[in-house]
C-alpha atoms as one frame of an Amber mdcrd trajectory, in Angstrom:
protein
  95.106 109.856 100.738  97.336 107.918 103.073 100.078 106.126 101.165  99.014
 102.804 102.663  95.720 103.091 100.784  97.361 104.099  97.498  97.989 101.650
  94.669 101.482 103.163  94.299 103.728 105.300  96.483 107.144 106.868  95.979
 109.813 107.970  98.410 111.037 111.531  98.152 114.738 111.009  98.752 117.110
 113.310 100.561 114.783 114.167 103.426 114.992 111.049 105.597 115.366 113.107
 108.765 112.469 115.431 107.976 109.142 114.168 106.621 107.858 117.758 106.516
 110.655 118.804 104.148 109.827 115.861 101.887 106.151 116.813 101.905 107.038
 120.378 100.905 109.626 119.501  98.217 107.566 120.822  95.321 110.069 120.072
  92.569 110.620 116.489  93.737 106.869 115.838  93.903 106.375 117.114  90.362
 109.393 115.174  89.061 108.087 111.940  90.593 104.631 112.564  89.143 106.111
 113.044  85.660 108.445 110.035  85.956 105.648 107.768  87.164 103.322 108.773
  84.319 100.787 110.438  86.623  98.346 112.807  84.996  97.380 114.747  88.101
  98.507 115.711  91.581  96.166 115.756  94.566  97.840 117.926  97.213  96.016
 116.577 100.242  94.835 119.073 102.812  97.387 121.568 103.970 100.202 123.760
 102.784 100.461 122.614  99.157  96.705 122.794  98.576  96.857 126.540  99.311
 100.171 127.279  97.618  99.681 129.178  94.351 103.354 128.774  93.422 103.135
 124.974  93.690  99.906 124.894  91.687 101.510 127.072  88.993 104.487 124.672
  88.828 102.110 121.708  88.456 100.243 123.507  85.655 103.476 124.487  83.892
 104.657 120.861  84.082 101.601 119.860  82.071  99.943 118.041  84.972  96.439
 118.538  86.304  96.046 119.926  89.806  93.130 118.457  91.743  91.772 121.694
  93.117  91.315 125.288  92.034  93.666 126.841  89.471  96.668 128.865  90.644
  94.984 132.143  89.691  92.075 131.429  92.039  94.319 130.426  94.947  96.491
 133.509  94.339  93.437 135.763  94.344  91.936 134.278  97.483  95.248 134.498
  99.304  95.074 138.279  98.934  92.188 139.320 101.168  91.624 142.668  99.430
  91.549 141.019  95.998  89.297 138.248  97.345  86.837 140.818  98.692  86.887
 142.789  95.436  86.281 139.563  93.492  83.317 138.672  95.713  81.824 142.163
  95.303  82.304 142.023  91.511  80.515 138.653  91.466  77.574 140.164  93.355
  78.190 138.196  96.536  77.344 139.727  99.899  80.346 140.820 101.951  80.686
 142.063 105.490  80.730 145.875 105.560  84.199 147.292 106.009  86.887 149.303
 104.342  86.540 149.587 100.579  90.307 149.349 100.098  93.481 148.655 102.030
  94.115 150.906 104.976  97.558 151.913 106.200  98.377 152.159 109.891  97.563
 155.882 110.053  94.223 155.303 108.305  93.379 152.531 110.741  93.848 154.885
 113.664  91.017 157.150 112.430
């Protein structure tokens, strides 16, 4: 949500010359959430929403993450594990290699 629409907003200090660095400062975001009394963090759409490490930090801080748990994001970030998970759940997958293939295996 755009900060202009929020009922409260907080500046992440120390990154005045780089809004991207502020957006990606995981520890500062969690610290502000705790200090403000927030119960949850919504990551928006982008890097933090797909970052298992950030989600794990949020969980360890005792906050709720608005999105899938870190274990799910971690598993889906690994394409082989994601495919194996889909197969185990009985979901259809596109035919392909049953496991990872090294460069020599790909040549054959």
